[in-house]
Each structure stands twice: as C-alpha cells, then as structure tokens.
PDB file of C-alpha atoms in Angstrom:
ATOM      1  CA  MET A   1     -31.680  16.814   6.993  1.00 57.00           C
ATOM      2  CA  THR A   2     -33.128  14.660   5.029  1.00 62.00           C
ATOM      3  CA  THR A   3     -32.391  10.800   3.982  1.00 86.00           C
ATOM      4  CA  ARG A   4     -30.709  11.782   0.665  1.00 86.00           C
ATOM      5  CA  SER A   5     -28.942  14.566   1.901  1.00 89.00           C
ATOM      6  CA  ALA A   6     -27.292  12.159   5.066  1.00 89.00           C
ATOM      7  CA  ARG A   7     -26.386   9.799   2.538  1.00 92.00           C
ATOM      8  CA  LEU A   8     -25.313  12.425  -0.204  1.00 93.00           C
ATOM      9  CA  LEU A   9     -22.796  13.616   3.952  1.00 95.00           C
ATOM     10  CA  VAL A  10     -21.843  10.036   4.143  1.00 95.00           C
ATOM     11  CA  LEU A  11     -21.114   9.901   0.643  1.00 96.00           C
ATOM     12  CA  GLY A  12     -18.926  13.051   0.489  1.00 95.00           C
ATOM     13  CA  LEU A  13     -16.761  12.502   3.855  1.00 96.00           C
ATOM     14  CA  LEU A  14     -16.588   8.898   3.090  1.00 97.00           C
ATOM     15  CA  THR A  15     -15.142   9.747  -0.394  1.00 95.00           C
ATOM     16  CA  ALA A  16     -12.933  12.808   1.250  1.00 94.00           C
ATOM     17  CA  ALA A  17     -11.255   9.510   3.558  1.00 95.00           C
ATOM     18  CA  ASN A  18     -11.087   7.944   0.254  1.00 93.00           C
ATOM     19  CA  PHE A  19      -8.931  10.963  -1.015  1.00 91.00           C
ATOM     20  CA  ILE A  20      -6.445  11.659   1.746  1.00 91.00           C
ATOM     21  CA  GLY A  21      -5.645   8.014   2.190  1.00 91.00           C
ATOM     22  CA  TYR A  22      -5.004   8.223  -1.592  1.00 88.00           C
ATOM     23  CA  ALA A  23      -3.037  11.277  -1.532  1.00 88.00           C
ATOM     24  CA  ALA A  24      -0.965   9.996   2.031  1.00 89.00           C
ATOM     25  CA  ARG A  25      -0.408   7.042   0.269  1.00 88.00           C
ATOM     26  CA  ASN A  26       1.502   8.403  -2.865  1.00 86.00           C
ATOM     27  CA  ALA A  27       2.417  11.266  -0.668  1.00 85.00           C
ATOM     28  CA  LEU A  28       6.493  10.806  -0.902  1.00 86.00           C
ATOM     29  CA  PHE A  29       7.583  10.146  -4.510  1.00 83.00           C
ATOM     30  CA  LEU A  30       7.807  13.020  -5.510  1.00 81.00           C
ATOM     31  CA  ALA A  31       9.568  14.517  -2.730  1.00 88.00           C
ATOM     32  CA  TYR A  32      12.466  12.129  -2.967  1.00 89.00           C
ATOM     33  CA  ASP A  33      15.246  13.721  -4.081  1.00 90.00           C
ATOM     34  CA  ASP A  34      14.295  16.334  -0.008  1.00 92.00           C
ATOM     35  CA  LEU A  35      14.580  11.985   0.894  1.00 94.00           C
ATOM     36  CA  ARG A  36      18.258  11.863  -0.806  1.00 94.00           C
ATOM     37  CA  ALA A  37      19.400  15.083   0.655  1.00 94.00           C
ATOM     38  CA  ALA A  38      17.809  14.697   4.367  1.00 94.00           C
ATOM     39  CA  PHE A  39      18.374  11.439   4.791  1.00 96.00           C
ATOM     40  CA  SER A  40      21.629  10.455   2.265  1.00 96.00           C
ATOM     41  CA  VAL A  41      19.563   7.609   0.986  1.00 96.00           C
ATOM     42  CA  ASP A  42      20.329   5.882  -1.878  1.00 94.00           C
ATOM     43  CA  ASN A  43      16.667   4.962  -4.342  1.00 92.00           C
ATOM     44  CA  ALA A  44      16.785   0.703  -3.048  1.00 92.00           C
ATOM     45  CA  THR A  45      16.447   2.755   0.664  1.00 95.00           C
ATOM     46  CA  LEU A  46      13.796   4.870  -0.567  1.00 95.00           C
ATOM     47  CA  GLY A  47      11.897   1.772  -1.435  1.00 94.00           C
ATOM     48  CA  ALA A  48      11.883   0.769   1.473  1.00 96.00           C
ATOM     49  CA  LEU A  49       8.928   3.611   2.206  1.00 96.00           C
ATOM     50  CA  GLY A  50       6.559   2.513  -0.383  1.00 94.00           C
ATOM     51  CA  THR A  51       7.178  -1.213   0.629  1.00 96.00           C
ATOM     52  CA  ALA A  52       6.110  -0.760   4.672  1.00 97.00           C
ATOM     53  CA  PHE A  53       3.143   1.114   3.569  1.00 96.00           C
ATOM     54  CA  MET A  54       2.028  -1.127   1.444  1.00 96.00           C
ATOM     55  CA  MET A  55       2.888  -5.001   3.834  1.00 98.00           C
ATOM     56  CA  ALA A  56       1.221  -2.522   6.913  1.00 98.00           C
ATOM     57  CA  GLN A  57      -1.793  -1.873   4.441  1.00 97.00           C
ATOM     58  CA  ALA A  58      -2.130  -5.482   3.194  1.00 97.00           C
ATOM     59  CA  ALA A  59      -1.508  -6.787   6.607  1.00 97.00           C
ATOM     60  CA  ALA A  60      -4.223  -5.162   8.251  1.00 98.00           C
ATOM     61  CA  THR A  61      -6.894  -5.023   5.437  1.00 97.00           C
ATOM     62  CA  ILE A  62      -9.075  -7.908   6.523  1.00 97.00           C
ATOM     63  CA  PRO A  63      -8.880  -7.019  10.232  1.00 97.00           C
ATOM     64  CA  PHE A  64      -9.966  -3.794   9.555  1.00 97.00           C
ATOM     65  CA  GLY A  65     -13.048  -5.302   7.158  1.00 95.00           C
ATOM     66  CA  TRP A  66     -13.348  -7.431   9.806  1.00 96.00           C
ATOM     67  CA  ALA A  67     -13.356  -4.996  12.305  1.00 96.00           C
ATOM     68  CA  GLY A  68     -16.358  -3.524   9.988  1.00 94.00           C
ATOM     69  CA  ASP A  69     -19.147  -6.084  10.804  1.00 94.00           C
ATOM     70  CA  ARG A  70     -18.361  -6.320  14.390  1.00 94.00           C
ATOM     71  CA  PHE A  71     -18.133  -2.874  15.456  1.00 94.00           C
ATOM     72  CA  ASP A  72     -19.653   0.715  14.636  1.00 94.00           C
ATOM     73  CA  ARG A  73     -18.193   0.930  11.605  1.00 95.00           C
ATOM     74  CA  ARG A  74     -18.152   4.768  11.542  1.00 96.00           C
ATOM     75  CA  ARG A  75     -15.612   4.750  14.314  1.00 96.00           C
ATOM     76  CA  VAL A  76     -13.707   2.122  12.989  1.00 97.00           C
ATOM     77  CA  ILE A  77     -12.157   4.252  10.192  1.00 98.00           C
ATOM     78  CA  ALA A  78     -11.935   7.439  12.367  1.00 98.00           C
ATOM     79  CA  ALA A  79      -9.633   5.039  14.525  1.00 98.00           C
ATOM     80  CA  GLY A  80      -7.846   4.029  11.054  1.00 98.00           C
ATOM     81  CA  LEU A  81      -7.828   7.852  10.361  1.00 98.00           C
ATOM     82  CA  LEU A  82      -6.551   9.646  13.239  1.00 98.00           C
ATOM     83  CA  LEU A  83      -3.754   6.922  13.809  1.00 98.00           C
ATOM     84  CA  ALA A  84      -2.651   7.789   9.992  1.00 98.00           C
ATOM     85  CA  ALA A  85      -3.020  11.415  10.890  1.00 97.00           C
ATOM     86  CA  ALA A  86      -0.884  10.949  14.065  1.00 98.00           C
ATOM     87  CA  ALA A  87       1.640   8.869  12.086  1.00 98.00           C
ATOM     88  CA  GLY A  88       1.681  11.111   9.421  1.00 96.00           C
ATOM     89  CA  VAL A  89       2.795  14.319  11.288  1.00 97.00           C
ATOM     90  CA  ALA A  90       5.103  11.887  13.467  1.00 97.00           C
ATOM     91  CA  GLY A  91       7.435  10.579  10.926  1.00 96.00           C
ATOM     92  CA  PRO A  92       9.276  13.570   9.965  1.00 95.00           C
ATOM     93  CA  LEU A  93       9.533  14.960  13.262  1.00 96.00           C
ATOM     94  CA  GLY A  94      10.782  11.701  14.088  1.00 94.00           C
ATOM     95  CA  GLY A  95      13.830  13.408  12.586  1.00 93.00           C
ATOM     96  CA  SER A  96      15.763  10.103  11.645  1.00 97.00           C
ATOM     97  CA  PHE A  97      14.748   7.954   7.841  1.00 97.00           C
ATOM     98  CA  GLY A  98      13.872   4.860  10.567  1.00 97.00           C
ATOM     99  CA  ALA A  99      11.231   7.030  12.185  1.00 97.00           C
ATOM    100  CA  LEU A 100       9.667   8.066   8.939  1.00 97.00           C
ATOM    101  CA  LEU A 101       9.961   4.150   8.283  1.00 97.00           C
ATOM    102  CA  VAL A 102       7.572   3.227  10.753  1.00 98.00           C
ATOM    103  CA  SER A 103       5.503   6.054  10.264  1.00 98.00           C
ATOM    104  CA  ARG A 104       4.955   5.184   6.907  1.00 97.00           C
ATOM    105  CA  ALA A 105       3.643   1.590   7.601  1.00 98.00           C
ATOM    106  CA  LEU A 106       1.725   2.692  10.770  1.00 98.00           C
ATOM    107  CA  VAL A 107       0.332   5.587   8.412  1.00 98.00           C
ATOM    108  CA  GLY A 108      -0.625   2.673   5.947  1.00 97.00           C
ATOM    109  CA  LEU A 109      -1.921   0.433   8.489  1.00 98.00           C
ATOM    110  CA  GLY A 110      -4.370   2.880   9.840  1.00 98.00           C
ATOM    111  CA  LEU A 111      -5.597   3.077   5.715  1.00 97.00           C
ATOM    112  CA  ALA A 112      -6.907   0.826   5.364  1.00 97.00           C
ATOM    113  CA  ALA A 113      -9.948   1.161   7.534  1.00 97.00           C
ATOM    114  CA  ILE A 114     -11.187   2.989   5.171  1.00 96.00           C
ATOM    115  CA  VAL A 115     -12.070   1.640   1.285  1.00 95.00           C
ATOM    116  CA  PRO A 116     -13.144  -2.357   3.236  1.00 96.00           C
ATOM    117  CA  VAL A 117     -15.244  -0.457   5.570  1.00 96.00           C
ATOM    118  CA  ALA A 118     -15.702   2.098   3.688  1.00 96.00           C
ATOM    119  CA  ASN A 119     -17.899   0.123   0.769  1.00 94.00           C
ATOM    120  CA  SER A 120     -19.914  -2.297   2.547  1.00 93.00           C
ATOM    121  CA  ILE A 121     -21.378   1.349   3.892  1.00 94.00           C
ATOM    122  CA  LEU A 122     -22.141   2.950   0.989  1.00 94.00           C
ATOM    123  CA  GLY A 123     -23.121  -0.521  -0.128  1.00 91.00           C
ATOM    124  CA  GLU A 124     -26.036  -0.806   2.523  1.00 90.00           C
ATOM    125  CA  LEU A 125     -26.983   2.736   1.928  1.00 91.00           C
ATOM    126  CA  PHE A 126     -27.158   3.251  -1.528  1.00 91.00           C
ATOM    127  CA  GLU A 127     -29.804   0.801  -3.499  1.00 87.00           C
ATOM    128  CA  GLY A 128     -30.320  -0.285  -6.889  1.00 87.00           C
ATOM    129  CA  ASP A 129     -29.986   1.933  -9.869  1.00 91.00           C
ATOM    130  CA  VAL A 130     -27.611   4.205  -7.830  1.00 92.00           C
ATOM    131  CA  LYS A 131     -25.861   1.996  -5.774  1.00 91.00           C
ATOM    132  CA  ALA A 132     -22.766   1.647  -8.288  1.00 93.00           C
ATOM    133  CA  SER A 133     -22.685   5.182  -9.459  1.00 93.00           C
ATOM    134  CA  ARG A 134     -22.632   6.206  -5.258  1.00 93.00           C
ATOM    135  CA  ILE A 135     -19.795   3.314  -4.686  1.00 93.00           C
ATOM    136  CA  ALA A 136     -17.827   4.675  -8.264  1.00 93.00           C
ATOM    137  CA  ILE A 137     -17.820   8.051  -7.081  1.00 93.00           C
ATOM    138  CA  PHE A 138     -16.328   6.718  -3.424  1.00 94.00           C
ATOM    139  CA  ASN A 139     -13.601   5.585  -5.610  1.00 90.00           C
ATOM    140  CA  LEU A 140     -12.933   8.523  -8.015  1.00 87.00           C
ATOM    141  CA  GLY A 141     -11.497   9.831  -4.096  1.00 77.00           C
ATOM    142  CA  LEU A 142      -8.802   7.213  -4.913  1.00 74.00           C
ATOM    143  CA  PHE A 143      -7.867   8.382  -9.114  1.00 74.00           C
ATOM    144  CA  VAL A 144      -8.133  12.450  -7.165  1.00 73.00           C
ATOM    145  CA  GLY A 145      -5.964  11.863  -4.535  1.00 66.00           C
ATOM    146  CA  GLY A 146      -3.685  10.329  -6.149  1.00 66.00           C
ATOM    147  CA  ALA A 147      -3.252  12.724  -9.029  1.00 68.00           C
ATOM    148  CA  LEU A 148      -3.259  15.859  -6.695  1.00 64.00           C
ATOM    149  CA  ARG A 149      -0.336  14.140  -4.497  1.00 57.00           C
ATOM    150  CA  GLN A 150       1.337  14.905  -7.773  1.00 61.00           C
ATOM    151  CA  LEU A 151       0.632  18.947  -7.116  1.00 61.00           C
ATOM    152  CA  GLY A 152       2.076  18.934  -3.637  1.00 60.00           C
ATOM    153  CA  GLY A 153       4.613  16.609  -3.293  1.00 58.00           C
ATOM    154  CA  ASP A 154       6.454  18.771  -6.400  1.00 66.00           C
ATOM    155  CA  LEU A 155       5.165  22.032  -4.492  1.00 78.00           C
ATOM    156  CA  LEU A 156       5.710  21.309  -1.321  1.00 84.00           C
ATOM    157  CA  GLY A 157       8.857  18.554  -1.000  1.00 87.00           C
ATOM    158  CA  TYR A 158       9.928  17.023   2.291  1.00 92.00           C
ATOM    159  CA  PRO A 159       8.204  17.060   4.464  1.00 93.00           C
ATOM    160  CA  TRP A 160       5.766  19.408   4.272  1.00 91.00           C
ATOM    161  CA  ILE A 161       3.715  16.895   1.852  1.00 89.00           C
ATOM    162  CA  LEU A 162       3.342  14.430   4.707  1.00 92.00           C
ATOM    163  CA  TYR A 163       1.637  17.107   7.142  1.00 93.00           C
ATOM    164  CA  VAL A 164      -0.595  18.637   4.278  1.00 90.00           C
ATOM    165  CA  CYS A 165      -1.297  15.121   3.892  1.00 90.00           C
ATOM    166  CA  ALA A 166      -1.590  14.637   7.433  1.00 94.00           C
ATOM    167  CA  LEU A 167      -3.228  17.255   8.774  1.00 94.00           C
ATOM    168  CA  PRO A 168      -7.474  16.390   7.669  1.00 95.00           C
ATOM    169  CA  GLY A 169      -6.781  13.301   8.841  1.00 95.00           C
ATOM    170  CA  PHE A 170      -7.929  14.335  12.229  1.00 97.00           C
ATOM    171  CA  ALA A 171     -11.296  16.292  11.523  1.00 97.00           C
ATOM    172  CA  LEU A 172     -11.685  13.969   8.717  1.00 97.00           C
ATOM    173  CA  ALA A 173     -12.050  11.548  11.803  1.00 98.00           C
ATOM    174  CA  LEU A 174     -13.990  13.555  13.420  1.00 98.00           C
ATOM    175  CA  ALA A 175     -16.106  14.442  11.171  1.00 97.00           C
ATOM    176  CA  VAL A 176     -17.069  10.403   9.875  1.00 97.00           C
ATOM    177  CA  ALA A 177     -17.204   9.528  13.703  1.00 96.00           C
ATOM    178  CA  ARG A 178     -20.108  11.394  13.805  1.00 95.00           C
ATOM    179  CA  LEU A 179     -21.810  10.668  10.490  1.00 93.00           C
ATOM    180  CA  PRO A 180     -25.528  10.484  10.657  1.00 88.00           C
ATOM    181  CA  ILE A 181     -25.844   6.486  10.928  1.00 84.00           C
ATOM    182  CA  THR A 182     -25.732   4.508  14.287  1.00 70.00           C
ATOM    183  CA  SER A 183     -23.745   1.229  14.006  1.00 55.00           C
ATOM    184  CA  GLN A 184     -26.131  -0.578  12.508  1.00 57.00           C
ATOM    185  CA  LEU A 185     -26.053   1.684   9.833  1.00 56.00           C
ATOM    186  CA  SER A 186     -30.274   3.342   9.487  1.00 56.00           C
ATOM    187  CA  LEU A 187     -29.746   6.664   8.810  1.00 54.00           C
ATOM    188  CA  ILE A 188     -30.573   9.388  11.822  1.00 56.00           C
ATOM    189  CA  HIS A 189     -33.446  12.255  10.948  1.00 48.00           C
ATOM    190  CA  ILE A 190     -31.468  15.426  12.092  1.00 43.00           C
TER     191      ILE A 190
END
C-alpha cells in the first residue's frame, strides 16, 4: 500500500466512523412516535434520551482526548466504537425506557472518542495545503450521517434504526484498530 493510499484509507475509515457516530446520535429523533407507543412516554421524557446522550458525550470528550494523547489512538477510537455499538444494540433489547436511557448515555460516551482523536490523527497525517480539505472531508461525515438518519429513522423506526446505526460500529472498530499507522502515527508501508 502506498503512503497516499494508506492516508486515504485512514481518512475513509475515520470519516465512516464520524458518519456512523452522527447517525447514531440522531437516530431516534424520527422514531419518537414509535417510542411513545412502545413506552407510553411524553415528549419531555423522550427529550431525556437526547440529554443523556449529550451529557455523556460532553463529559467524555476531554478524557478521550487525554487518552488519545497517551495511548494508541487507533485503539482509543476502536474502544469507543465498540462501546457505542454494544450499547446501541443492548438498549432496545433491555425492553424498558430506563434501559434505553442508559444505552443512549453509553452510546454518547463511546462516540466521544471519535472526533478529538480522529482530528489529531488527521492533523498529523496530512500536511500543508491538503490538511484543511482532508479534515473537512472527515467533518462531512457528520453532515451525511445526520442527513441519512432522516431516512432511516422514518423508514425503519424503533428499534431497527438503532440496530442499523450500531452494527457497523463493530466492523469499523476492528478496521480502525488495524489502520496502517503506528501508535506514533507514522504510516506502515504494506
């Protein structure tokens, strides 16, 4: 694998992780009717799902950034993706609104690893006149993930939208953990 293709692979997988993260973040917004029916809850109670996600994600962002500065960044992101994927699948299987609420907090916690750590990887891999455009591509994952969840939430409903958003996280975690970079971020020539 050439240095250029290895860098593009890193960019592609991190962008996919960002995409999945934002799709999972917003997955339930269009499934509120299904959630009301499943759990007999009102809008204020449904809002707690978003709050649980955002509070956990906000609380974990700096600690994940710290971990990304001290440990193998690939594995930090992979661990976050695994946690988010497992929690995303477990939430609906718990069968209660409380289980779903805990699940959403754990998904937020896990997904907090992606943005700070991926930005540091990309900032080191790309230089000069391509750095900003490559980071822009990574950040485009959030827009596309947010937009496509519109379709999924509406078409799939609850609980299927959560499974569809969570399951790719397992494969992405494995792929990110095996990216062709060392823990010190030099590219491995394959």
